[in-house]
Coordinates of C-alpha atoms in Angstrom, one line a residue:
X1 CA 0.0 0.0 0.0
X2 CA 1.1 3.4 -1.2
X3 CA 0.8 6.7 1.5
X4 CA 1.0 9.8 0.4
X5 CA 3.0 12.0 2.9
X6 CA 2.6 15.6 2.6
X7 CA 5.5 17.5 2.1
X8 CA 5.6 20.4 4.9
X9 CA 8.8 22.3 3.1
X10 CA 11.7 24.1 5.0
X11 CA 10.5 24.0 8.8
X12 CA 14.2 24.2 10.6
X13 CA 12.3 25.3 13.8
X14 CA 11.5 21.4 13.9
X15 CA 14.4 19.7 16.0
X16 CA 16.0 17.2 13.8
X17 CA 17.2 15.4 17.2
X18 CA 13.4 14.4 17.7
X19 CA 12.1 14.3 13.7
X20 CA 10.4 10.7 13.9
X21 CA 8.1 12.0 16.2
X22 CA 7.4 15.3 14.2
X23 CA 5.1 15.4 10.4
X24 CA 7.0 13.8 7.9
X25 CA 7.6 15.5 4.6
X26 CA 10.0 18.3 6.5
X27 CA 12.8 19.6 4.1
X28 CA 16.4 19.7 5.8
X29 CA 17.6 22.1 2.3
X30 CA 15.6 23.7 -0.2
X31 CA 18.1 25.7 -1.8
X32 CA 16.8 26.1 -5.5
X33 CA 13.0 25.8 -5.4
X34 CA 9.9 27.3 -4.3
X35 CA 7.0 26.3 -2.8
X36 CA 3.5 25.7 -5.4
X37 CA 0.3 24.9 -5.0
X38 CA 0.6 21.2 -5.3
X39 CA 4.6 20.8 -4.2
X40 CA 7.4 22.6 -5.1
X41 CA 9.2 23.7 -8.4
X42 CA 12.7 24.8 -9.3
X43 CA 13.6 28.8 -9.4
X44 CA 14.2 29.7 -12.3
X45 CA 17.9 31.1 -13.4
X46 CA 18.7 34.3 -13.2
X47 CA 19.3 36.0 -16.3
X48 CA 21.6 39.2 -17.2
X49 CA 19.4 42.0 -18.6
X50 CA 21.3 44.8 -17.4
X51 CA 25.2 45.6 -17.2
X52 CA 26.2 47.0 -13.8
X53 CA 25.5 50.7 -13.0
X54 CA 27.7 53.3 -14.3
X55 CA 30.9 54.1 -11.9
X56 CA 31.8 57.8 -11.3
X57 CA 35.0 58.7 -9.4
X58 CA 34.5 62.4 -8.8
X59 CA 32.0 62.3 -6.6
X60 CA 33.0 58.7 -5.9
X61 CA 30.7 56.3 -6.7
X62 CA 31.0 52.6 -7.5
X63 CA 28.1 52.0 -9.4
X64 CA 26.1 50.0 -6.1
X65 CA 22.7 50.0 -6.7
X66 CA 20.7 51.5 -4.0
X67 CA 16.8 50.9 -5.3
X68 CA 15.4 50.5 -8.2
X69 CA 11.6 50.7 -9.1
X70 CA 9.2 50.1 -12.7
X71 CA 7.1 52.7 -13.3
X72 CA 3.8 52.3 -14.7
X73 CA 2.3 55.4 -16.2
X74 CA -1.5 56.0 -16.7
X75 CA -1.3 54.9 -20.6
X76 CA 0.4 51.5 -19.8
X77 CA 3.5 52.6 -20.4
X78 CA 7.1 51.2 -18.1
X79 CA 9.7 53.0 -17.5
X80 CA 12.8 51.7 -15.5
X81 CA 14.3 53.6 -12.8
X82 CA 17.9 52.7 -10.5
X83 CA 19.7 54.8 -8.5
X84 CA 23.2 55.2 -7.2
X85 CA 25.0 56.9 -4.3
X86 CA 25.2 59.6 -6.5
X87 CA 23.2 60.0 -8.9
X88 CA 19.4 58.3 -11.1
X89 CA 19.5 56.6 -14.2
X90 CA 16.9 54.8 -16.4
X91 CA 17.2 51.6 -17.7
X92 CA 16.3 50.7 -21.4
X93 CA 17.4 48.1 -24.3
X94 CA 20.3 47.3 -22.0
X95 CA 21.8 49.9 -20.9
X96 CA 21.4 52.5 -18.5
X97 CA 21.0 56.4 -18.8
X98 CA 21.8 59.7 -16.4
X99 CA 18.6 60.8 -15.8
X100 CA 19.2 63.7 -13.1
X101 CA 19.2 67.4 -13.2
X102 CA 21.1 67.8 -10.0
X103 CA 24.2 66.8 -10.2
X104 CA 25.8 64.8 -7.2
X105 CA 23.2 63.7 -4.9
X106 CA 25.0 61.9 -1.7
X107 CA 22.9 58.8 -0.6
X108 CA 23.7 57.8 3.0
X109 CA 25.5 54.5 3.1
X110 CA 22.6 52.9 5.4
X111 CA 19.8 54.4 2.5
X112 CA 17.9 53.8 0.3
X113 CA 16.3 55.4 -2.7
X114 CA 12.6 54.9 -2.8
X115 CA 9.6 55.7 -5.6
X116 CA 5.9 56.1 -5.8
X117 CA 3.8 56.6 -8.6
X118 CA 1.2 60.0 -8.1
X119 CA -0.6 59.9 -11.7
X120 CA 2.1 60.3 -14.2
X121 CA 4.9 61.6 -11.9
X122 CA 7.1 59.6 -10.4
X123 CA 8.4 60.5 -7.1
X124 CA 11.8 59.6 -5.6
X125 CA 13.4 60.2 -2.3
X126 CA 16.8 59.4 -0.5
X127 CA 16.3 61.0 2.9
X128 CA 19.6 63.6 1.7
X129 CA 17.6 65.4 -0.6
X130 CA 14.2 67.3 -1.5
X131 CA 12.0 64.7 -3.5
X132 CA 12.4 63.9 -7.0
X133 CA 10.3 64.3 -9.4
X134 CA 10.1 63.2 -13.3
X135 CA 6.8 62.8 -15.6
X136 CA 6.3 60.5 -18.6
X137 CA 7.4 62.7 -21.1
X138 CA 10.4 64.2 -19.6
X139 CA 14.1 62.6 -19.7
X140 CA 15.5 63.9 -15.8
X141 CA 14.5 64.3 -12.4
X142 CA 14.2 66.9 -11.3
X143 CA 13.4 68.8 -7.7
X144 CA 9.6 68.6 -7.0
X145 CA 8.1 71.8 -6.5
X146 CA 6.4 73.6 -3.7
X147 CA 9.2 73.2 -0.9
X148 CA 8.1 69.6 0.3
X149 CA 10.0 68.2 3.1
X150 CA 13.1 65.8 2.7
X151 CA 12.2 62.0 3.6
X152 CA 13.5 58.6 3.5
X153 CA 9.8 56.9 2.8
X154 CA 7.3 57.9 0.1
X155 CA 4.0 56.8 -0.7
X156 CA 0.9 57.9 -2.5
X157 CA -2.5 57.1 -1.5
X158 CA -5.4 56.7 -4.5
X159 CA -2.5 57.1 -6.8
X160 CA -5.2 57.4 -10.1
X161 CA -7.8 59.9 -8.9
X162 CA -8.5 63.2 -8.0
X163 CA -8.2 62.5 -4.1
X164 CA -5.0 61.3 -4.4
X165 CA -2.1 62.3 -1.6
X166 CA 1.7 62.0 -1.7
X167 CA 3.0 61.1 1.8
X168 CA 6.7 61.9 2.9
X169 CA 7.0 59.9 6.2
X170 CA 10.7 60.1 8.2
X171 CA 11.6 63.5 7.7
X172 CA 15.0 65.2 7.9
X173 CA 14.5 69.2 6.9
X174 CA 12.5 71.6 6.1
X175 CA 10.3 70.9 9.2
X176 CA 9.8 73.0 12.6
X177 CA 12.5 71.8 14.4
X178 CA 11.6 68.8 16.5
X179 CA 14.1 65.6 17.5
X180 CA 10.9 63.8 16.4
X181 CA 10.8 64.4 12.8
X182 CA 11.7 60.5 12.6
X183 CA 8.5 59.4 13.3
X184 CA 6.9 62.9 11.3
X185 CA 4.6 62.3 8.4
X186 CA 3.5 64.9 6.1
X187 CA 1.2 64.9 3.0
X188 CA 0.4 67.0 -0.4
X189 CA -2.3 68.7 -1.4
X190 CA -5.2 66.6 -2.3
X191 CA -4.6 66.1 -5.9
X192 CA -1.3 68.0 -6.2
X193 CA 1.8 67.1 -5.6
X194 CA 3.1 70.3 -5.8
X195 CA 1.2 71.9 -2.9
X196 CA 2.8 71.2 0.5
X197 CA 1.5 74.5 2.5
X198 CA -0.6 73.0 5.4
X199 CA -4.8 74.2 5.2
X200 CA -8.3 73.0 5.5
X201 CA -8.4 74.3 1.8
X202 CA -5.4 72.5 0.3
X203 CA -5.9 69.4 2.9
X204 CA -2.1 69.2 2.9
X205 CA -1.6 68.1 6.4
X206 CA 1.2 66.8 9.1
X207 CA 1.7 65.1 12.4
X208 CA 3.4 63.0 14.6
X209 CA 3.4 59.2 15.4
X210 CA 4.7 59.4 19.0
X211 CA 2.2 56.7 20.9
X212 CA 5.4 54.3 20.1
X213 CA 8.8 55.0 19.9
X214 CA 11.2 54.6 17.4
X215 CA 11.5 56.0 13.6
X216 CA 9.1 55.7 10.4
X217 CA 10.6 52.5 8.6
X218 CA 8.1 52.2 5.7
X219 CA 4.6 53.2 4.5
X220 CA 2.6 51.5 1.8
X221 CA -1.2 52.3 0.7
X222 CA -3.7 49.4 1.1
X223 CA -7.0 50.1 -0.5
X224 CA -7.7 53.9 0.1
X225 CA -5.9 54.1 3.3
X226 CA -2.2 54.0 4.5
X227 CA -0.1 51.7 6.7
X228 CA 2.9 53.1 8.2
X229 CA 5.2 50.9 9.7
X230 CA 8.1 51.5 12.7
X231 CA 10.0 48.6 13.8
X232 CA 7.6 47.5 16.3
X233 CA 4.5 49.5 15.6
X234 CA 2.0 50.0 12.6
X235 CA -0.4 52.7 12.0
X236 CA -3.7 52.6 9.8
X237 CA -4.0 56.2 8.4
X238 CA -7.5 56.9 7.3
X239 CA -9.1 60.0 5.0
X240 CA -11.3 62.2 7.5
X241 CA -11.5 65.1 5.3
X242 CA -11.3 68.6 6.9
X243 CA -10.3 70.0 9.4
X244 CA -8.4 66.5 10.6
X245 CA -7.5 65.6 6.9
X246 CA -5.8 62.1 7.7
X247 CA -6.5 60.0 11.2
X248 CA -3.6 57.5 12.0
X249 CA -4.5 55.1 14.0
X250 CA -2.4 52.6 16.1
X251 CA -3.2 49.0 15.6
X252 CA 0.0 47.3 17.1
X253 CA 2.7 48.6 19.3
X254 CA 4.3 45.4 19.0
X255 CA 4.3 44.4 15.5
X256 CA 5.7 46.3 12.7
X257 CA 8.5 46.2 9.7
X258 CA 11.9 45.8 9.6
X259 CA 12.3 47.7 6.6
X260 CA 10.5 49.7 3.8
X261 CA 11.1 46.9 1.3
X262 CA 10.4 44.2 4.1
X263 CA 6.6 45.2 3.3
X264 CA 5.3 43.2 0.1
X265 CA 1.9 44.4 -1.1
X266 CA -0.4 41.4 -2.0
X267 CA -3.3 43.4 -3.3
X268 CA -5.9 43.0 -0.2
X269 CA -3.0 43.1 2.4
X270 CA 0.3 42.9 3.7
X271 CA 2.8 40.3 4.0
X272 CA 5.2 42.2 6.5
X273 CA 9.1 40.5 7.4
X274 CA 8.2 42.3 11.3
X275 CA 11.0 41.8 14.3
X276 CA 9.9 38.6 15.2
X277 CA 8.0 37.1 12.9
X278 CA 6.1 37.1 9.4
X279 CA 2.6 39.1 9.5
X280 CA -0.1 39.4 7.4
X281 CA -1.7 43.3 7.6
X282 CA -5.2 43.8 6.0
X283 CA -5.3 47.5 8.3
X284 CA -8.6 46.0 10.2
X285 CA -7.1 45.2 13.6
X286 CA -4.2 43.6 14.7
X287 CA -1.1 41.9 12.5
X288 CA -2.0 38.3 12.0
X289 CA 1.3 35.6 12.3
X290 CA 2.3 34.3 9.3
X291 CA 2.1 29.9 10.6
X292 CA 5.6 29.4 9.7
X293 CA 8.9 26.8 11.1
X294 CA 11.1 29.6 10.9
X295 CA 11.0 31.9 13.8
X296 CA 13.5 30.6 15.9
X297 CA 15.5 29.8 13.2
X298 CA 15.5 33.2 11.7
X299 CA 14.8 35.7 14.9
X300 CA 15.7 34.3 18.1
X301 CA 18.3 31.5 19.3
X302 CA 18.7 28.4 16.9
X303 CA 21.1 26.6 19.0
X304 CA 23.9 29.0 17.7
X305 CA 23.5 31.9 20.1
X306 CA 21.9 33.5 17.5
X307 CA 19.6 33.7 14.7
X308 CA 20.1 33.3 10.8
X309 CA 19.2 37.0 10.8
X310 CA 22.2 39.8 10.6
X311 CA 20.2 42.4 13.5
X312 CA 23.1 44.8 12.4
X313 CA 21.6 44.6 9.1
X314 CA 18.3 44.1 9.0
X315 CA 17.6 47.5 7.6
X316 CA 18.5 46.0 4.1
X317 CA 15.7 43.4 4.4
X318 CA 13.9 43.3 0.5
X319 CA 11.0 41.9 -0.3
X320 CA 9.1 41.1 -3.6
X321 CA 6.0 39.2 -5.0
X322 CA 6.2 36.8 -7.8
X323 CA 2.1 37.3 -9.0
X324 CA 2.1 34.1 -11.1
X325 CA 3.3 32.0 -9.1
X326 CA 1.7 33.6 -5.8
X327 CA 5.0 33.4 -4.1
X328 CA 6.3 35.7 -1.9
X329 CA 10.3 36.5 -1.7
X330 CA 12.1 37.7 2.2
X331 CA 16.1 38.5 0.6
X332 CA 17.6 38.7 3.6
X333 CA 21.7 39.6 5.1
X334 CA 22.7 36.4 7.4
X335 CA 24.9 36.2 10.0
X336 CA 27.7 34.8 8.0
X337 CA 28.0 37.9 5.6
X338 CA 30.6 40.2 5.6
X339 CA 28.3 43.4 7.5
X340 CA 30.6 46.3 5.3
X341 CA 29.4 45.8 2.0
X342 CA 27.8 49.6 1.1
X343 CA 24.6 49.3 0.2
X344 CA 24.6 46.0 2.2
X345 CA 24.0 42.8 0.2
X346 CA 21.7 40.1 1.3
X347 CA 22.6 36.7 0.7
X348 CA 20.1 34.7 1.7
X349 CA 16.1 34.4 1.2
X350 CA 13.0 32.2 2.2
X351 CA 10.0 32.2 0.3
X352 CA 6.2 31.3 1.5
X353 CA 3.5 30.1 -0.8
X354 CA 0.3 31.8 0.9
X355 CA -2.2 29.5 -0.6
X356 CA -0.4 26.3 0.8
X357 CA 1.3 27.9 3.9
X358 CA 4.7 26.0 2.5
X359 CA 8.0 28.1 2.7
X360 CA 11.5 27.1 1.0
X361 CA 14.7 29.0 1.6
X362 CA 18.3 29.2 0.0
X363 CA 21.1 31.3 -0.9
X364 CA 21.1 34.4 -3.6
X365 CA 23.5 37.6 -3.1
X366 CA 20.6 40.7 -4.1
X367 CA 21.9 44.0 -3.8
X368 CA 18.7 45.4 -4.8
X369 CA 15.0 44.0 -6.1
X370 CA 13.2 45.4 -8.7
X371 CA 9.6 46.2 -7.1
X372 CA 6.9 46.1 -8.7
X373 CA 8.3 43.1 -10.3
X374 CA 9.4 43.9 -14.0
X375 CA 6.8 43.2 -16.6

């Protein structure tokens, strides 16, 4: 007589000392494959589409990427976007253009550059500089106008309609001065991204998210609203129209992000890399755990005094969505890597199948993903 025995995937939280008396079907190494509906299949190679990014050596600059982002303009249109320490570029029949006004811009080794999509401009930040901005038609970025505040997180709310918002979350200058402005949050004009003056008329509006401590790591929309992420902490912000403009509501002071990127937008929620653990965020309540066999392995003590998980480095957590496979991608920097690579490479990633609840893991060196995944 044949069994079937179900095969649970990567589970290292499982101890292999006691396995007989655990499910069967428990992978020791998945390196190479991903977790399907109905097992697992092989990742597929990874292919050269793109040469590395233009060196510069005055203003040094080695060419690191640190973000990159498609952007998807209202007539269908793509345009890719990459940027260095120094300086944007966009991507096209394989090769890469300078596609900045200013100069030298001086990304901070630990930082990112980040984009959002607001109609047909595309908005970029580095936490160094004023915001970004280029439009379909035009070939550079250039500053964005109306004096908006520097920030390391961007996002735009009802990105396609009039009542859209651009939100600059972790701010750095042109603020009130305030040793808070990490956890500040400030927002556009309804419908204009070029208004930034603070009024019951313009509904630009700003605040503070001091009921937790700790900065802003990441904001992402969901549906019309916004989720704002610290470390250990997320916020719902909801539309209230005047005079409050924009409620933000706390919904964990536990629970958050460990990074921008670490956030992977599945369409009706969250999946969220948090401190501890995997979460799924829909914005109605409370995080929900992600059931996985990797939270010892990953975050706490796995028998080696530590976990899998660089803490030094968990800024440079990434993650990304494959859509047609339903599979989502944690790149993560292990304790094993060398910690002084600038931007920081991660060199390992797990991956979890939501429909099955099956994860896999294995080894990759990312520098940066591409998200939204490439077309």
């Amino acid at each position: 007589m044949i069994l079937p025995v179900p095969m649970l995937g990567f589970t290292p939280d499982l101890d292999p000392n006691i396995l007989p008396q655990q499910p069967q079907g428990v992978w020791v190494d998945t390196d190479g494959w991903y977790p399907t509906e109905r097992g697992f299949a092989r990742v597929p190679s990874a292919l050269g589409a793109y040469p590395a990014l233009p060196e510069r050596v005055s203003p040094f600059d080695d060419g690191s990427c640190y973000g990159a982002y498609v952007a998807r303009f209202l007539d269908g249109s793509t345009k890719l976007f990459a940027g260095t320490k120094t300086a944007l570029y966009r991507g096209a029949a394989g090769s890469w253009t300078h596609y900045s006004t200013l100069s030298d811009f001086n990304t901070d080794d630990r930082g990112r550059w980040r984009f959002a999509m607001f109609g047909n401009d595309c908005i970029a930040v580095n936490g160094q500089y004023p915001p970004q901005i280029i439009t379909d038609t035009a070939t550079d970025f250039a500053t964005l106008a109306g004096l908006p505040p520097t920030a390391k997180v961007v996002a735009v709310v009802n990105p396609g309609g009039s009542g859209a918002f651009v939100f600059l979350l972790n701010l750095s200058s042109t603020v009130p001065s305030n040793a808070l402005t990490p956890s500040m949050w400030w927002c556009s004009g309804i419908g204009d991204d070029t208004e930034w003056t603070p009024g019951t008329d313009t509904q630009a509006a700003n605040g503070y998210l001091n009921e937790t401590p700790g900065e802003i790591v990441g904001a992402k929309a969901l549906g019309r609203n916004l989720i704002v992420y610290k470390e250990k902490a997320i916020y719902v912000g909801e539309y209230a129209g005047p005079p409050t403009i924009w409620e933000m509501r706390l919904t964990s002071s536990e629970s958050g992000a460990l990074s921008h990127e670490a956030v992977v937008d599945l369409g009706d929620a969250h999946a969220v890399m948090g401190y501890d653990n995997f979460y799924l965020v829909d914005g109605s309540g409370a995080p929900r755990e992600i059931e996985s066999g990797l939270r010892r392995f990953l975050f706490q003590d796995n028998g080696t005094g530590h976990g899998d998980l660089d803490r030094n480095l968990q800024y440079a957590c990434q993650g990304r969505y494959d859509r047609a496979a339903q599979v989502v991608y944690w790149h993560y920097p292990s304790i094993n890597l060398d910690g002084n690579t600038v931007p920081q490479v991660c060199d390992r990633w797990v991956a979890w199948h939501r429909a099955s609840g099956r994860w896999t893991a294995g080894a990759l060196d990312v520098e940066q993903v591409v998200y939204p995944e490439l077309p």
